[in-house]
Short mmCIF file of C-alpha atoms in Angstrom, two decimals:
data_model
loop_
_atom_site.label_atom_id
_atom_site.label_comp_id
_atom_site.label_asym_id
_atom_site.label_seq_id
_atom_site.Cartn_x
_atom_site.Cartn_y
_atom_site.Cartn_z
CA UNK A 155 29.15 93.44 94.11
CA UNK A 156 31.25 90.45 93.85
CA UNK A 157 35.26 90.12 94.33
CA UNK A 158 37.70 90.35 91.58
CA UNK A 159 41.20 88.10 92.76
CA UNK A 160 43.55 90.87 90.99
CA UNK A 161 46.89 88.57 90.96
CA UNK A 162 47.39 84.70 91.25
CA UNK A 163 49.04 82.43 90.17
CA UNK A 164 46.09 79.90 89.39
CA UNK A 165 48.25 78.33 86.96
CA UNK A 166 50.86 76.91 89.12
CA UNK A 167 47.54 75.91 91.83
CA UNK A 168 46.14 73.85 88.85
CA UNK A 169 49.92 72.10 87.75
CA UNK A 170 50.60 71.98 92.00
CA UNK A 171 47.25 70.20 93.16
CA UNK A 172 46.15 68.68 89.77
CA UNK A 173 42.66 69.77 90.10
CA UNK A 174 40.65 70.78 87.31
CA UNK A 175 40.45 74.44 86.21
CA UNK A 176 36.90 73.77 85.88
CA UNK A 177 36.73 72.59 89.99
CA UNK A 178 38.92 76.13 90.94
CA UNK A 179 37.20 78.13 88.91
CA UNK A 180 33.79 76.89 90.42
CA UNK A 181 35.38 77.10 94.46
CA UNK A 182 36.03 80.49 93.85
CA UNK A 183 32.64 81.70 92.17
CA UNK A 184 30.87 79.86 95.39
CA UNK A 185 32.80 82.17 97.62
CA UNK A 186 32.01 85.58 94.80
CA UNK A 187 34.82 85.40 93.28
CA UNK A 188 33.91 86.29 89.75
CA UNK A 189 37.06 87.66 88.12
CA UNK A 190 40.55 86.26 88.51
CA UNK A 191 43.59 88.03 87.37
CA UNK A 192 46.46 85.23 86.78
CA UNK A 193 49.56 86.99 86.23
CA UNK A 194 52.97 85.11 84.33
CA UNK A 195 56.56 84.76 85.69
CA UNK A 196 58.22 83.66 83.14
CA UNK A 197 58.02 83.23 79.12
CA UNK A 198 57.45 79.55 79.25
CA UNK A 199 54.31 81.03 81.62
CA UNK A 200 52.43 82.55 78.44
CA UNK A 201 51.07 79.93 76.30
CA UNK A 202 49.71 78.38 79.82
CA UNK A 203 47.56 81.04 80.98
CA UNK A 204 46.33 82.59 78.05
CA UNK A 205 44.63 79.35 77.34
CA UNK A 206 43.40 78.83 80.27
CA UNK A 207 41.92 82.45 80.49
CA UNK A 208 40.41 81.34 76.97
CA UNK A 209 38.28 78.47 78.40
CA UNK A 210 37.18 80.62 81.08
CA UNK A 211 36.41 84.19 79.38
CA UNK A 212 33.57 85.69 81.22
CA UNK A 213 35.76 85.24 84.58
CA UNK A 214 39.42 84.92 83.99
CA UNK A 215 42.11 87.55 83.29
CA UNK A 216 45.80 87.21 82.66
CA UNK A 217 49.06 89.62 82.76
CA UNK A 218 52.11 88.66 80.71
CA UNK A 219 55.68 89.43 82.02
CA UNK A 220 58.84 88.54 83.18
CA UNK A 221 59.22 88.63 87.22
CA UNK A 222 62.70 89.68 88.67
CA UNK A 223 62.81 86.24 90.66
CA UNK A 224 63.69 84.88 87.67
CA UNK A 225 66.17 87.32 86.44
CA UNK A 226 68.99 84.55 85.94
CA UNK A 227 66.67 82.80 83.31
CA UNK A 228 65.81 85.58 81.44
CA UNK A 229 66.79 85.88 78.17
CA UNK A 230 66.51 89.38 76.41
CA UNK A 231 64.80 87.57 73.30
CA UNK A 232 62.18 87.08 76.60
CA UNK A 233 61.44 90.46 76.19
CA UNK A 234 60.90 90.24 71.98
CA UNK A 235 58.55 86.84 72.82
CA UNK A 236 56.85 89.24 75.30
CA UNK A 237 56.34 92.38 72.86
CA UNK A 238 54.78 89.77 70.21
CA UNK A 239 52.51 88.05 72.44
CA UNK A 240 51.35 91.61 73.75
CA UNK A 241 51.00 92.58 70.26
CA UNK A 242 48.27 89.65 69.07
CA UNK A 243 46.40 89.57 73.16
CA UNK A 244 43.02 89.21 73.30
CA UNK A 245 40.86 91.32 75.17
CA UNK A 246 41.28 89.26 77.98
CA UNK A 247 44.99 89.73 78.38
CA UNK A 248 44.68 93.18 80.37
CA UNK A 249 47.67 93.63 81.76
CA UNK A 250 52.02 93.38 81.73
CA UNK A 251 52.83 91.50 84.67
CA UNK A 252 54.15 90.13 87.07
CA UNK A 253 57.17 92.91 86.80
CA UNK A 254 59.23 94.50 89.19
CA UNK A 255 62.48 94.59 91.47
CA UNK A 256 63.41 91.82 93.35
CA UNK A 257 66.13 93.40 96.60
CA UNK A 258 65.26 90.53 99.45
CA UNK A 259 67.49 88.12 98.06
CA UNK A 260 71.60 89.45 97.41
CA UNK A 261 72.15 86.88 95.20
CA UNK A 262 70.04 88.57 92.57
CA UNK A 263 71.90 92.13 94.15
CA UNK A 264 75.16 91.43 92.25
CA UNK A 265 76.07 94.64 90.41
CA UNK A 266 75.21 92.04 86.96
CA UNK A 267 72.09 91.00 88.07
CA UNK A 268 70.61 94.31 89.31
CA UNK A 269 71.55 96.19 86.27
CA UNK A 270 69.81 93.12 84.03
CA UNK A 271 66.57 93.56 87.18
CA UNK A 272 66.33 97.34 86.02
CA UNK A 273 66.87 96.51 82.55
CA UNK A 274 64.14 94.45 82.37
CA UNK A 275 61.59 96.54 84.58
CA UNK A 276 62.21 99.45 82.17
CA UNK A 277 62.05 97.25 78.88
CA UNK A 278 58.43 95.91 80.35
CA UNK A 279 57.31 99.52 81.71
CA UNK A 280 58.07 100.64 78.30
CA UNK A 281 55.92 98.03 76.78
CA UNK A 282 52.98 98.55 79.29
CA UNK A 283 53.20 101.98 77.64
CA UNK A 284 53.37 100.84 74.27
CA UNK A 285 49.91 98.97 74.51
CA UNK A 286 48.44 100.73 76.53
CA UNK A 287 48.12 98.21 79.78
CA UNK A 288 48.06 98.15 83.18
CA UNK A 289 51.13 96.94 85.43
CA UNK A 290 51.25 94.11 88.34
CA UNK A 291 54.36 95.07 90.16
CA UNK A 292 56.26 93.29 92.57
CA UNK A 293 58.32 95.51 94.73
CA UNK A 294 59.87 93.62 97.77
CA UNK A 295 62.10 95.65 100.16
CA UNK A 296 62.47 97.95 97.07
CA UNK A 297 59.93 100.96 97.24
CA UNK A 298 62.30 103.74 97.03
CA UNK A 299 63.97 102.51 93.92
CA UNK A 300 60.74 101.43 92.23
CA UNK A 301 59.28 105.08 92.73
CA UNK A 302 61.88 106.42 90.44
CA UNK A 303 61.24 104.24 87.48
CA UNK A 304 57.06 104.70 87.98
CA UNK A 305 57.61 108.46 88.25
CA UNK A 306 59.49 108.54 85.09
CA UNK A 307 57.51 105.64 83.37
CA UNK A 308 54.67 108.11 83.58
CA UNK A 309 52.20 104.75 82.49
CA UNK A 310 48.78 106.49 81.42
CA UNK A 311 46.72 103.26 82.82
CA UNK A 312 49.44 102.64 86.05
CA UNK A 313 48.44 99.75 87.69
CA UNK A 314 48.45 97.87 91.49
CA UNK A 315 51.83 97.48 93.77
CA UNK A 316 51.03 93.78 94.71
CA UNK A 317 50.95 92.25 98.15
CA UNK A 318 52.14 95.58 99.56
CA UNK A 319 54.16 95.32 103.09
CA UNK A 320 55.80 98.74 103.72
CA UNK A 321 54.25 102.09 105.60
CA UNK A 322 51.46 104.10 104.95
CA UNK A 323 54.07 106.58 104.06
CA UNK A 324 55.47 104.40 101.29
CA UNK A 325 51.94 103.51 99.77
CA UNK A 326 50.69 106.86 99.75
CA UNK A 327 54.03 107.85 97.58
CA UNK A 328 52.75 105.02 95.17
CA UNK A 329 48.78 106.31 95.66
CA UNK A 330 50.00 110.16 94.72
CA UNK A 331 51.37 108.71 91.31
CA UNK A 332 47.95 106.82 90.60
CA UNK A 333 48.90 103.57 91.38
CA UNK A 334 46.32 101.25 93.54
CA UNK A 335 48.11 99.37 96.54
CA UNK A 336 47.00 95.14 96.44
CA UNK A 337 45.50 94.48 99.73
CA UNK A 338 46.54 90.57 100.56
CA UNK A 339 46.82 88.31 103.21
CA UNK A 340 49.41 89.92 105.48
CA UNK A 341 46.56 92.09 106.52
CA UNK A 342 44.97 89.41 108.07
CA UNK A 343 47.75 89.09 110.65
CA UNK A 344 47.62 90.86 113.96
CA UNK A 345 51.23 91.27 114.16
CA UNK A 346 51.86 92.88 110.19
CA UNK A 347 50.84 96.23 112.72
CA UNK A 348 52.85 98.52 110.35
CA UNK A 349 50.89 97.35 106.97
CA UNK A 350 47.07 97.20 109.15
CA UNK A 351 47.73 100.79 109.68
CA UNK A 352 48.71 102.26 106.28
CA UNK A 353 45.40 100.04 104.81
CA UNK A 354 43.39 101.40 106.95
CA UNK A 355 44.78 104.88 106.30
CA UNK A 356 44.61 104.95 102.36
CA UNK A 357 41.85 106.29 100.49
CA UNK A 358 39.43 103.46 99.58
CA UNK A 359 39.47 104.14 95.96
CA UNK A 360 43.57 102.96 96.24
CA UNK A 361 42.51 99.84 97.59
CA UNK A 362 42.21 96.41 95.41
CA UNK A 363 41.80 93.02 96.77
CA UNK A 364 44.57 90.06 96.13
CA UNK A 365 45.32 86.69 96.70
CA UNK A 366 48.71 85.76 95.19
CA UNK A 367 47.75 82.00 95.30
CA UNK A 368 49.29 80.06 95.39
CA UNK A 369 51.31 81.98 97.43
CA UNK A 370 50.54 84.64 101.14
CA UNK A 371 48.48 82.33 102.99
CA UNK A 372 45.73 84.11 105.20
CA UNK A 373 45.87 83.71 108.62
CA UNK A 374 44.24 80.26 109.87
CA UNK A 375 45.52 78.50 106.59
CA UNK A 376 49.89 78.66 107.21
CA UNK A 377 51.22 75.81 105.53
CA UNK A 378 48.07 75.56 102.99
CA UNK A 379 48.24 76.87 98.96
CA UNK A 380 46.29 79.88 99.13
CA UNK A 381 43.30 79.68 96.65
CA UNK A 382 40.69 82.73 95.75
CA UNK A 383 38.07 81.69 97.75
CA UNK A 384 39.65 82.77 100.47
CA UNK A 385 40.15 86.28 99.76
CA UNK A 386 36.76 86.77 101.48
CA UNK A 387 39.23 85.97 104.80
CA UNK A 388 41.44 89.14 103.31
CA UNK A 389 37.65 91.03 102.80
CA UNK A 390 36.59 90.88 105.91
CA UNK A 391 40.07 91.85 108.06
CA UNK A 392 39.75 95.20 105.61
CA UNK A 393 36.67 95.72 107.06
CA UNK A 394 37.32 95.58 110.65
CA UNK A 395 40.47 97.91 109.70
CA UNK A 396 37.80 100.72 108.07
CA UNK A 397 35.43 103.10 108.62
CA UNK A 398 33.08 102.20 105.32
CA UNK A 399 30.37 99.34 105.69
CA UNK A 400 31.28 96.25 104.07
CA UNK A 401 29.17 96.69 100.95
CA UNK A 402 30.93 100.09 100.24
CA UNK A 403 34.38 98.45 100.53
CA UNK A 404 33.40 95.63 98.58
CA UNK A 405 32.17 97.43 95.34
CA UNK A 406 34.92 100.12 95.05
CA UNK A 407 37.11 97.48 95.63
CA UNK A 408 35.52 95.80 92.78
CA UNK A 409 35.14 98.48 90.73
CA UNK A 410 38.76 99.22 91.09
CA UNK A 411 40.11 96.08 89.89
CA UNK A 412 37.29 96.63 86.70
CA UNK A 413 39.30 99.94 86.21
CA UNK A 414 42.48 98.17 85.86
CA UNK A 415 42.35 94.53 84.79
CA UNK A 416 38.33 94.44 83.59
#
């Protein structure tokens, strides 16, 4: 089985680096990377990726939404733009994201801002719901509050807590309400002890592989954009954290992310 990348940012690799989509594209299939999730931040995001997913249809996917990082900018006609574009996707568009709740940084805490965060989760959860999609959800020092609004969200398709750092108690909360934990490059260091153990604790079949370029550099590669080649790097610390052989791992994680984003 080969890998499916379930949430970059290839776009902003491509507009960082300036190398062709063609040249990414064709690093990542060297290293198996067949399918590529790329996942929007903003509106002006949309246009961007769904033509690039166009050129590239047999391996690139994309997920349209409105990430809380950018909650000053957003503008509630964001969310009309956003209901359109999700009404006219393509098969290839698979997915609302990147959504979620943002509680790292407290000047996006202010009792204005986190009302407009939750706002905006609930309008996009909502929408997910509406079309039927899966969810990319970023959730950073926010787990308890983000299990509420999944739990009553009650999305038929759910969808993948991205580039999840918490404990094994934490994912499994997400895991009981269907939801697949992303598996990224904080596994790959020694010292992320807390995160190791609640991988390599989950049932396989809640496991999907991630690579957030440009963004959560593996280990070996600080300082570098991350690119999808090098989930194989993520890959193979999930194996030394498990009790399946590597080819059981690899196509359950694949057939996971087919489940979800395909």
């Amino acid at each position: 089985m080969p890998f499916f990348d379930t949430h970059t940012h290839l776009d902003y690799l491509h507009h960082d680096t300036g190398e062709p989509l063609a040249q990414l594209v064709d690093n990542a299939k060297q290293a198996d990377v067949q399918k590529i999730l790329i996942v929007a931040v903003k509106e002006s995001d949309f246009k961007t990726i769904q033509n690039m997913t166009a050129l590239f249809p047999e391996h690139l996917y994309c997920g349209l939404g409105l990430h809380p990082l950018y909650i000053k900018e957003h503008q509630e006609h964001d969310l009309e733009i956003l209901d359109a574009a999700l009404s006219v996707r393509n098969q290839n568009c698979t997915a609302v994201a990147e959504i979620g709740l943002e509680c790292a940084i407290p000047n996006l805490l202010t009792d204005e801002l986190w009302q407009k965060q939750q706002h905006f989760l609930e309008s996009q959860l909502y929408l997910a719901k509406k079309y039927n999609l899966s969810v990319n959800l970023h959730s950073r020092k926010s787990h308890e509050q983000f299990f509420r609004f999944l739990k009553q969200a009650n999305l038929p398709k759910c969808g993948v807590v991205h580039g999840f750092s918490g404990s094994y108690d934490q994912a499994k909360r997400f895991v009981d309400l269907g939801y697949k934990i992303g598996v990224g490059g904080t596994i790959t260091y020694e010292r992320a002890n807390k995160t190791r153990q609640a991988i390599a604790k989950l049932p396989l079949e809640a496991l999907v592989l991630e690579t957030d370029t440009p963004d959560m550099p593996v280990f070996g590669f600080q300082g570098q954009p991350n690119r999808p080649e090098r989930i194989v790097h993520t890959f193979d610390a999930l194996c030394s954290l498990r009790s399946e052989n590597a080819e059981v791992i690899k196509e359950t994680a694949w057939q996971n992310s087919l489940t979800l984003f395909g």
